[in-house]
PDB file of N, CA and C in Angstrom:
ATOM      1  N   MET A   7     117.384  41.101  71.015  1.00 72.00           N
ATOM      2  CA  MET A   7     117.569  41.899  71.639  1.00 72.00           C
ATOM      3  C   MET A   7     118.251  42.863  72.202  1.00 72.00           C
ATOM      4  N   ALA A   8     119.319  42.083  73.004  1.00 80.00           N
ATOM      5  CA  ALA A   8     120.867  42.555  73.355  1.00 80.00           C
ATOM      6  C   ALA A   8     120.971  43.356  72.269  1.00 80.00           C
ATOM      7  N   ALA A   9     121.716  42.562  71.068  1.00 82.00           N
ATOM      8  CA  ALA A   9     122.522  43.239  70.519  1.00 82.00           C
ATOM      9  C   ALA A   9     122.375  44.090  70.229  1.00 82.00           C
ATOM     10  N   VAL A  10     120.735  44.342  69.906  1.00 83.00           N
ATOM     11  CA  VAL A  10     120.407  45.659  69.026  1.00 83.00           C
ATOM     12  C   VAL A  10     120.057  46.812  70.031  1.00 83.00           C
ATOM     13  N   LEU A  11     119.683  46.428  71.376  1.00 80.00           N
ATOM     14  CA  LEU A  11     120.244  47.503  72.351  1.00 80.00           C
ATOM     15  C   LEU A  11     121.869  47.684  72.423  1.00 80.00           C
ATOM     16  N   GLN A  12     122.184  46.813  72.038  1.00 79.00           N
ATOM     17  CA  GLN A  12     124.120  47.358  72.343  1.00 79.00           C
ATOM     18  C   GLN A  12     124.329  48.327  71.427  1.00 79.00           C
ATOM     19  N   ALA A  13     123.866  48.259  69.911  1.00 81.00           N
ATOM     20  CA  ALA A  13     123.520  49.115  68.795  1.00 81.00           C
ATOM     21  C   ALA A  13     123.513  50.096  69.118  1.00 81.00           C
ATOM     22  N   GLU A  14     122.268  50.308  69.799  1.00 79.00           N
ATOM     23  CA  GLU A  14     121.548  51.961  70.083  1.00 79.00           C
ATOM     24  C   GLU A  14     122.390  52.254  70.975  1.00 79.00           C
ATOM     25  N   ILE A  15     122.926  51.693  72.102  1.00 79.00           N
ATOM     26  CA  ILE A  15     123.966  52.481  73.188  1.00 79.00           C
ATOM     27  C   ILE A  15     125.211  52.856  72.770  1.00 79.00           C
ATOM     28  N   GLY A  16     126.106  51.556  72.372  1.00 76.00           N
ATOM     29  CA  GLY A  16     127.456  52.181  71.542  1.00 76.00           C
ATOM     30  C   GLY A  16     128.316  52.313  72.095  1.00 76.00           C
ATOM     31  N   ASP A  17     129.221  52.953  71.567  1.00 75.00           N
ATOM     32  CA  ASP A  17     130.590  52.631  72.946  1.00 75.00           C
ATOM     33  C   ASP A  17     130.074  53.617  74.428  1.00 75.00           C
ATOM     34  N   GLY A  18     129.197  54.180  74.344  1.00 74.00           N
ATOM     35  CA  GLY A  18     129.090  55.504  75.839  1.00 74.00           C
ATOM     36  C   GLY A  18     128.658  54.131  77.052  1.00 74.00           C
ATOM     37  N   PRO A  19     128.376  54.710  78.199  1.00 78.00           N
ATOM     38  CA  PRO A  19     127.633  54.176  79.284  1.00 78.00           C
ATOM     39  C   PRO A  19     126.879  54.084  78.679  1.00 78.00           C
ATOM     40  N   ALA A  20     126.472  52.315  79.477  1.00 77.00           N
ATOM     41  CA  ALA A  20     124.879  52.196  79.480  1.00 77.00           C
ATOM     42  C   ALA A  20     124.149  52.296  80.217  1.00 77.00           C
ATOM     43  N   PRO A  21     122.889  52.793  80.343  1.00 83.00           N
ATOM     44  CA  PRO A  21     121.819  53.378  81.246  1.00 83.00           C
ATOM     45  C   PRO A  21     121.849  52.090  82.172  1.00 83.00           C
ATOM     46  N   GLU A  22     120.732  52.678  83.260  1.00 87.00           N
ATOM     47  CA  GLU A  22     120.687  51.338  84.352  1.00 87.00           C
ATOM     48  C   GLU A  22     118.938  50.529  83.836  1.00 87.00           C
ATOM     49  N   LEU A  23     119.437  49.523  83.669  1.00 88.00           N
ATOM     50  CA  LEU A  23     118.204  48.698  83.412  1.00 88.00           C
ATOM     51  C   LEU A  23     117.544  48.492  84.335  1.00 88.00           C
ATOM     52  N   ALA A  24     116.388  48.466  84.718  1.00 92.00           N
ATOM     53  CA  ALA A  24     115.396  47.762  85.929  1.00 92.00           C
ATOM     54  C   ALA A  24     114.028  47.241  85.543  1.00 92.00           C
ATOM     55  N   THR A  25     113.471  46.316  86.506  1.00 92.00           N
ATOM     56  CA  THR A  25     112.439  45.972  86.427  1.00 92.00           C
ATOM     57  C   THR A  25     111.458  46.224  87.741  1.00 92.00           C
ATOM     58  N   THR A  26     110.736  46.307  88.387  1.00 93.00           N
ATOM     59  CA  THR A  26     110.377  46.193  89.727  1.00 93.00           C
ATOM     60  C   THR A  26     108.646  44.920  89.161  1.00 93.00           C
ATOM     61  N   SER A  27     108.877  43.529  90.099  1.00 89.00           N
ATOM     62  CA  SER A  27     108.176  42.551  90.065  1.00 89.00           C
ATOM     63  C   SER A  27     107.000  42.980  90.850  1.00 89.00           C
ATOM     64  N   PRO A  28     105.693  42.429  89.707  1.00 91.00           N
ATOM     65  CA  PRO A  28     104.275  42.825  90.288  1.00 91.00           C
ATOM     66  C   PRO A  28     104.157  42.312  91.453  1.00 91.00           C
ATOM     67  N   THR A  29     104.355  40.844  91.247  1.00 93.00           N
ATOM     68  CA  THR A  29     103.545  39.805  92.486  1.00 93.00           C
ATOM     69  C   THR A  29     104.585  39.744  93.821  1.00 93.00           C
ATOM     70  N   ALA A  30     106.240  40.074  93.844  1.00 89.00           N
ATOM     71  CA  ALA A  30     107.228  40.285  94.500  1.00 89.00           C
ATOM     72  C   ALA A  30     106.599  41.636  95.067  1.00 89.00           C
ATOM     73  N   LYS A  31     105.923  42.220  95.629  1.00 87.00           N
ATOM     74  CA  LYS A  31     105.972  43.683  96.343  1.00 87.00           C
ATOM     75  C   LYS A  31     107.375  44.026  96.403  1.00 87.00           C
ATOM     76  N   GLY A  32     107.490  45.527  95.934  1.00 85.00           N
ATOM     77  CA  GLY A  32     108.575  46.350  96.528  1.00 85.00           C
ATOM     78  C   GLY A  32     110.282  45.955  95.986  1.00 85.00           C
ATOM     79  N   VAL A  33     110.498  44.316  95.077  1.00 93.00           N
ATOM     80  CA  VAL A  33     111.363  43.695  94.618  1.00 93.00           C
ATOM     81  C   VAL A  33     111.438  44.632  93.431  1.00 93.00           C
ATOM     82  N   THR A  34     112.866  44.823  93.223  1.00 94.00           N
ATOM     83  CA  THR A  34     113.510  45.857  92.024  1.00 94.00           C
ATOM     84  C   THR A  34     114.860  44.951  91.553  1.00 94.00           C
ATOM     85  N   ARG A  35     115.011  44.787  90.430  1.00 92.00           N
ATOM     86  CA  ARG A  35     116.165  44.020  90.330  1.00 92.00           C
ATOM     87  C   ARG A  35     116.910  44.871  89.021  1.00 92.00           C
ATOM     88  N   ARG A  36     117.914  45.292  89.497  1.00 94.00           N
ATOM     89  CA  ARG A  36     118.700  46.561  88.113  1.00 94.00           C
ATOM     90  C   ARG A  36     120.026  45.309  87.704  1.00 94.00           C
ATOM     91  N   TRP A  37     120.186  46.091  86.484  1.00 91.00           N
ATOM     92  CA  TRP A  37     121.698  45.282  85.700  1.00 91.00           C
ATOM     93  C   TRP A  37     122.075  46.541  85.545  1.00 91.00           C
ATOM     94  N   THR A  38     123.586  46.395  84.973  1.00 88.00           N
ATOM     95  CA  THR A  38     124.414  47.502  84.938  1.00 88.00           C
ATOM     96  C   THR A  38     125.545  47.817  82.886  1.00 88.00           C
ATOM     97  N   SER A  39     124.772  46.271  82.789  1.00 86.00           N
ATOM     98  CA  SER A  39     125.055  45.760  81.434  1.00 86.00           C
ATOM     99  C   SER A  39     123.868  45.134  80.466  1.00 86.00           C
ATOM    100  N   VAL A  40     123.456  45.723  79.078  1.00 84.00           N
ATOM    101  CA  VAL A  40     123.011  44.265  78.541  1.00 84.00           C
ATOM    102  C   VAL A  40     123.411  43.191  78.496  1.00 84.00           C
ATOM    103  N   GLY A  41     124.445  42.864  79.011  1.00 85.00           N
ATOM    104  CA  GLY A  41     125.234  41.450  78.859  1.00 85.00           C
ATOM    105  C   GLY A  41     124.416  40.806  80.169  1.00 85.00           C
ATOM    106  N   ALA A  42     124.487  41.719  80.754  1.00 89.00           N
ATOM    107  CA  ALA A  42     124.088  41.330  82.464  1.00 89.00           C
ATOM    108  C   ALA A  42     122.508  40.662  82.280  1.00 89.00           C
ATOM    109  N   PHE A  43     122.482  41.429  81.740  1.00 88.00           N
ATOM    110  CA  PHE A  43     120.568  41.916  81.711  1.00 88.00           C
ATOM    111  C   PHE A  43     119.756  39.885  80.972  1.00 88.00           C
ATOM    112  N   ALA A  44     120.527  39.924  80.212  1.00 87.00           N
ATOM    113  CA  ALA A  44     120.590  38.312  79.001  1.00 87.00           C
ATOM    114  C   ALA A  44     121.285  37.624  79.872  1.00 87.00           C
ATOM    115  N   LYS A  45     122.264  37.734  80.487  1.00 91.00           N
ATOM    116  CA  LYS A  45     122.268  36.231  81.550  1.00 91.00           C
ATOM    117  C   LYS A  45     121.746  35.912  82.311  1.00 91.00           C
ATOM    118  N   GLU A  46     121.473  36.890  82.565  1.00 92.00           N
ATOM    119  CA  GLU A  46     120.136  36.780  84.336  1.00 92.00           C
ATOM    120  C   GLU A  46     118.962  36.164  83.716  1.00 92.00           C
ATOM    121  N   VAL A  47     119.060  36.269  82.408  1.00 90.00           N
ATOM    122  CA  VAL A  47     117.192  36.082  81.645  1.00 90.00           C
ATOM    123  C   VAL A  47     117.509  34.032  81.258  1.00 90.00           C
ATOM    124  N   ALA A  48     118.813  34.064  80.585  1.00 92.00           N
ATOM    125  CA  ALA A  48     119.017  32.810  79.979  1.00 92.00           C
ATOM    126  C   ALA A  48     119.474  32.060  81.352  1.00 92.00           C
ATOM    127  N   ASP A  49     119.769  32.107  82.495  1.00 95.00           N
ATOM    128  CA  ASP A  49     119.933  31.662  82.901  1.00 95.00           C
ATOM    129  C   ASP A  49     118.796  31.159  84.197  1.00 95.00           C
ATOM    130  N   ALA A  50     117.857  32.099  84.306  1.00 93.00           N
ATOM    131  CA  ALA A  50     116.426  31.906  84.389  1.00 93.00           C
ATOM    132  C   ALA A  50     115.346  30.873  83.895  1.00 93.00           C
ATOM    133  N   ARG A  51     115.780  30.834  82.651  1.00 92.00           N
ATOM    134  CA  ARG A  51     115.550  29.389  81.671  1.00 92.00           C
ATOM    135  C   ARG A  51     116.116  28.363  82.263  1.00 92.00           C
ATOM    136  N   VAL A  52     116.716  28.277  82.452  1.00 95.00           N
ATOM    137  CA  VAL A  52     117.792  27.134  82.806  1.00 95.00           C
ATOM    138  C   VAL A  52     117.370  26.144  84.231  1.00 95.00           C
ATOM    139  N   TYR A  53     117.242  27.763  84.987  1.00 95.00           N
ATOM    140  CA  TYR A  53     116.790  27.335  86.624  1.00 95.00           C
ATOM    141  C   TYR A  53     115.353  26.404  86.547  1.00 95.00           C
ATOM    142  N   GLU A  54     114.924  27.389  85.956  1.00 93.00           N
ATOM    143  CA  GLU A  54     113.347  26.718  86.074  1.00 93.00           C
ATOM    144  C   GLU A  54     113.400  25.423  85.370  1.00 93.00           C
ATOM    145  N   GLY A  55     113.632  25.293  84.907  1.00 93.00           N
ATOM    146  CA  GLY A  55     113.341  23.303  83.848  1.00 93.00           C
ATOM    147  C   GLY A  55     112.386  24.245  82.781  1.00 93.00           C
ATOM    148  N   ILE A  56     112.757  25.579  82.053  1.00 91.00           N
ATOM    149  CA  ILE A  56     112.124  25.705  81.027  1.00 91.00           C
ATOM    150  C   ILE A  56     113.059  25.032  80.044  1.00 91.00           C
ATOM    151  N   HIS A  57     114.101  25.421  79.767  1.00 91.00           N
ATOM    152  CA  HIS A  57     115.685  25.116  78.989  1.00 91.00           C
ATOM    153  C   HIS A  57     116.804  24.565  79.327  1.00 91.00           C
ATOM    154  N   TYR A  58     117.406  23.811  78.884  1.00 95.00           N
ATOM    155  CA  TYR A  58     118.686  23.252  79.205  1.00 95.00           C
ATOM    156  C   TYR A  58     119.575  23.707  79.416  1.00 95.00           C
ATOM    157  N   ARG A  59     121.242  23.879  79.525  1.00 95.00           N
ATOM    158  CA  ARG A  59     121.939  24.646  79.248  1.00 95.00           C
ATOM    159  C   ARG A  59     122.161  24.983  77.489  1.00 95.00           C
ATOM    160  N   THR A  60     122.710  23.743  77.131  1.00 95.00           N
ATOM    161  CA  THR A  60     122.752  23.795  75.334  1.00 95.00           C
ATOM    162  C   THR A  60     121.697  24.486  74.907  1.00 95.00           C
ATOM    163  N   SER A  61     120.697  24.399  75.161  1.00 93.00           N
ATOM    164  CA  SER A  61     119.954  25.262  74.482  1.00 93.00           C
ATOM    165  C   SER A  61     119.569  26.842  73.762  1.00 93.00           C
ATOM    166  N   THR A  62     119.564  27.249  75.665  1.00 92.00           N
ATOM    167  CA  THR A  62     119.947  28.322  75.833  1.00 92.00           C
ATOM    168  C   THR A  62     120.958  29.014  75.980  1.00 92.00           C
ATOM    169  N   GLU A  63     122.358  28.350  75.515  1.00 94.00           N
ATOM    170  CA  GLU A  63     123.820  29.007  75.042  1.00 94.00           C
ATOM    171  C   GLU A  63     123.399  28.952  73.174  1.00 94.00           C
ATOM    172  N   VAL A  64     123.258  27.893  72.415  1.00 95.00           N
ATOM    173  CA  VAL A  64     122.567  28.162  71.146  1.00 95.00           C
ATOM    174  C   VAL A  64     121.704  29.300  71.211  1.00 95.00           C
ATOM    175  N   GLY A  65     121.025  29.377  71.501  1.00 91.00           N
ATOM    176  CA  GLY A  65     119.734  30.367  71.598  1.00 91.00           C
ATOM    177  C   GLY A  65     120.206  31.282  71.673  1.00 91.00           C
ATOM    178  N   ALA A  66     120.693  32.234  72.198  1.00 90.00           N
ATOM    179  CA  ALA A  66     121.433  33.318  72.784  1.00 90.00           C
ATOM    180  C   ALA A  66     123.080  33.314  71.765  1.00 90.00           C
ATOM    181  N   ALA A  67     123.601  32.371  70.841  1.00 92.00           N
ATOM    182  CA  ALA A  67     124.101  33.070  70.380  1.00 92.00           C
ATOM    183  C   ALA A  67     123.409  33.004  69.167  1.00 92.00           C
ATOM    184  N   MET A  68     122.203  32.474  68.901  1.00 94.00           N
ATOM    185  CA  MET A  68     121.604  32.528  67.429  1.00 94.00           C
ATOM    186  C   MET A  68     120.701  33.966  67.720  1.00 94.00           C
ATOM    187  N   GLY A  69     120.247  34.536  69.186  1.00 89.00           N
ATOM    188  CA  GLY A  69     119.597  35.497  68.918  1.00 89.00           C
ATOM    189  C   GLY A  69     120.758  36.805  68.390  1.00 89.00           C
ATOM    190  N   ARG A  70     122.343  36.879  69.052  1.00 89.00           N
ATOM    191  CA  ARG A  70     122.891  37.244  68.508  1.00 89.00           C
ATOM    192  C   ARG A  70     123.307  37.855  67.478  1.00 89.00           C
ATOM    193  N   GLN A  71     123.358  36.923  66.399  1.00 92.00           N
ATOM    194  CA  GLN A  71     123.328  37.528  64.883  1.00 92.00           C
ATOM    195  C   GLN A  71     121.927  37.054  64.519  1.00 92.00           C
ATOM    196  N   ILE A  72     121.032  37.427  64.865  1.00 92.00           N
ATOM    197  CA  ILE A  72     119.743  38.095  64.717  1.00 92.00           C
ATOM    198  C   ILE A  72     119.842  39.708  64.585  1.00 92.00           C
ATOM    199  N   GLY A  73     120.237  39.512  65.915  1.00 88.00           N
ATOM    200  CA  GLY A  73     120.156  40.933  66.783  1.00 88.00           C
ATOM    201  C   GLY A  73     121.066  41.548  65.907  1.00 88.00           C
ATOM    202  N   GLU A  74     122.732  41.559  65.412  1.00 89.00           N
ATOM    203  CA  GLU A  74     123.190  42.064  64.592  1.00 89.00           C
ATOM    204  C   GLU A  74     122.741  42.349  63.483  1.00 89.00           C
ATOM    205  N   LEU A  75     122.509  41.299  62.783  1.00 91.00           N
ATOM    206  CA  LEU A  75     121.711  41.616  61.595  1.00 91.00           C
ATOM    207  C   LEU A  75     120.568  42.855  61.115  1.00 91.00           C
ATOM    208  N   ALA A  76     119.841  42.508  62.522  1.00 89.00           N
ATOM    209  CA  ALA A  76     118.509  44.104  62.333  1.00 89.00           C
ATOM    210  C   ALA A  76     119.388  45.179  62.484  1.00 89.00           C
ATOM    211  N   ALA A  77     120.305  45.600  63.492  1.00 87.00           N
ATOM    212  CA  ALA A  77     120.984  46.302  63.682  1.00 87.00           C
ATOM    213  C   ALA A  77     121.867  47.033  62.813  1.00 87.00           C
ATOM    214  N   VAL A  78     122.392  45.756  61.628  1.00 89.00           N
ATOM    215  CA  VAL A  78     123.218  46.732  60.699  1.00 89.00           C
ATOM    216  C   VAL A  78     121.995  47.014  59.452  1.00 89.00           C
ATOM    217  N   LYS A  79     120.960  46.318  59.293  1.00 88.00           N
ATOM    218  CA  LYS A  79     120.070  46.228  58.583  1.00 88.00           C
ATOM    219  C   LYS A  79     119.464  48.046  58.281  1.00 88.00           C
ATOM    220  N   PHE A  80     119.029  47.768  59.699  1.00 84.00           N
ATOM    221  CA  PHE A  80     117.564  48.598  60.129  1.00 84.00           C
ATOM    222  C   PHE A  80     118.144  50.224  61.020  1.00 84.00           C
ATOM    223  N   LEU A  81     119.356  50.204  61.632  1.00 82.00           N
ATOM    224  CA  LEU A  81     120.548  50.949  62.428  1.00 82.00           C
ATOM    225  C   LEU A  81     121.245  51.132  61.850  1.00 82.00           C
ATOM    226  N   GLY A  82     121.829  50.709  60.827  1.00 82.00           N
ATOM    227  CA  GLY A  82     123.177  51.065  60.028  1.00 82.00           C
ATOM    228  C   GLY A  82     124.143  51.084  60.259  1.00 82.00           C
ATOM    229  N   GLN A  83     124.159  50.233  61.750  1.00 72.00           N
ATOM    230  CA  GLN A  83     125.598  49.882  62.583  1.00 72.00           C
ATOM    231  C   GLN A  83     125.676  48.409  63.320  1.00 72.00           C
ATOM    232  N   SER A  84     126.794  48.350  63.566  1.00 71.00           N
ATOM    233  CA  SER A  84     126.937  46.893  64.140  1.00 71.00           C
ATOM    234  C   SER A  84     126.787  47.267  65.763  1.00 71.00           C
ATOM    235  N   ALA A  85     126.251  46.504  66.724  1.00 63.00           N
ATOM    236  CA  ALA A  85     126.667  46.652  68.264  1.00 63.00           C
ATOM    237  C   ALA A  85     128.596  46.437  68.988  1.00 63.00           C
ATOM    238  N   ILE A  86     129.053  45.660  67.446  1.00 64.00           N
ATOM    239  CA  ILE A  86     130.198  45.613  67.815  1.00 64.00           C
ATOM    240  C   ILE A  86     130.990  46.726  67.115  1.00 64.00           C
ATOM    241  N   ALA A  87     131.499  47.528  67.473  1.00 50.00           N
ATOM    242  CA  ALA A  87     131.820  48.835  66.750  1.00 50.00           C
ATOM    243  C   ALA A  87     133.038  48.510  65.917  1.00 50.00           C
ATOM    244  N   ALA A  88     134.288  47.564  66.757  1.00 45.00           N
ATOM    245  CA  ALA A  88     134.822  47.274  65.262  1.00 45.00           C
ATOM    246  C   ALA A  88     134.768  46.540  64.263  1.00 45.00           C
ATOM    247  N   ASP A  89     133.555  45.379  64.208  1.00 46.00           N
ATOM    248  CA  ASP A  89     133.070  45.353  63.042  1.00 46.00           C
ATOM    249  C   ASP A  89     132.461  46.093  61.750  1.00 46.00           C
ATOM    250  N   ALA A  90     131.890  46.723  62.655  1.00 42.00           N
ATOM    251  CA  ALA A  90     130.540  48.083  61.692  1.00 42.00           C
ATOM    252  C   ALA A  90     130.914  47.824  60.654  1.00 42.00           C
ATOM    253  N   PRO A  91     132.414  47.889  59.751  1.00 42.00           N
ATOM    254  CA  PRO A  91     132.445  48.098  58.588  1.00 42.00           C
ATOM    255  C   PRO A  91     132.165  46.843  57.809  1.00 42.00           C
ATOM    256  N   ALA A  92     132.680  45.685  58.648  1.00 40.00           N
ATOM    257  CA  ALA A  92     133.073  44.359  58.053  1.00 40.00           C
ATOM    258  C   ALA A  92     131.616  43.921  58.216  1.00 40.00           C
ATOM    259  N   ARG A  93     131.085  44.215  59.067  1.00 36.00           N
ATOM    260  CA  ARG A  93     129.735  43.388  58.831  1.00 36.00           C
ATOM    261  C   ARG A  93     128.864  43.898  57.993  1.00 36.00           C
ATOM    262  N   THR A  94     128.456  45.207  57.993  1.00 38.00           N
ATOM    263  CA  THR A  94     127.842  45.600  56.952  1.00 38.00           C
ATOM    264  C   THR A  94     127.896  45.436  55.333  1.00 38.00           C
ATOM    265  N   ALA A  95     129.525  45.588  54.845  1.00 39.00           N
ATOM    266  CA  ALA A  95     129.906  44.925  54.093  1.00 39.00           C
ATOM    267  C   ALA A  95     129.224  43.290  53.144  1.00 39.00           C
ATOM    268  N   ALA A  96     129.291  42.707  54.880  1.00 41.00           N
ATOM    269  CA  ALA A  96     129.170  41.583  54.772  1.00 41.00           C
ATOM    270  C   ALA A  96     127.684  40.857  54.575  1.00 41.00           C
ATOM    271  N   VAL A  97     126.567  41.584  55.129  1.00 42.00           N
ATOM    272  CA  VAL A  97     125.371  41.868  54.976  1.00 42.00           C
ATOM    273  C   VAL A  97     124.739  42.204  53.649  1.00 42.00           C
ATOM    274  N   GLN A  98     125.338  43.287  52.881  1.00 38.00           N
ATOM    275  CA  GLN A  98     124.910  43.588  51.648  1.00 38.00           C
ATOM    276  C   GLN A  98     124.772  43.107  50.713  1.00 38.00           C
TER     277      GLN A  98
END
C-alpha cells in the first residue's frame, strides 16, 4: 500500500494522513509521510503480539516489492523516482 501511495504522490509534498478512533473518543492519529504510517502499523502488530519483528520486516519488504510492481504495471511509474526506467524495463 505504501509503495502505491508513494508512486501516486511522487516527489511532491505528501498530504497529512490522519485517522480518528471510533473507540477512543476524540483521539486522532496523524502522520506526515506514508512511510511513518506504514512503520507505525508494523510496530503496532509487534506490540500487540500478532506478529514477530522478523515476520513484520519480511512482510513489509514483500509488500514494498508487490506495491512497486503494481505501481509500475498499473500506474506506469515507480514509487522510487530514480528507479522508474530500470524497474519499468525489468517488469516488462
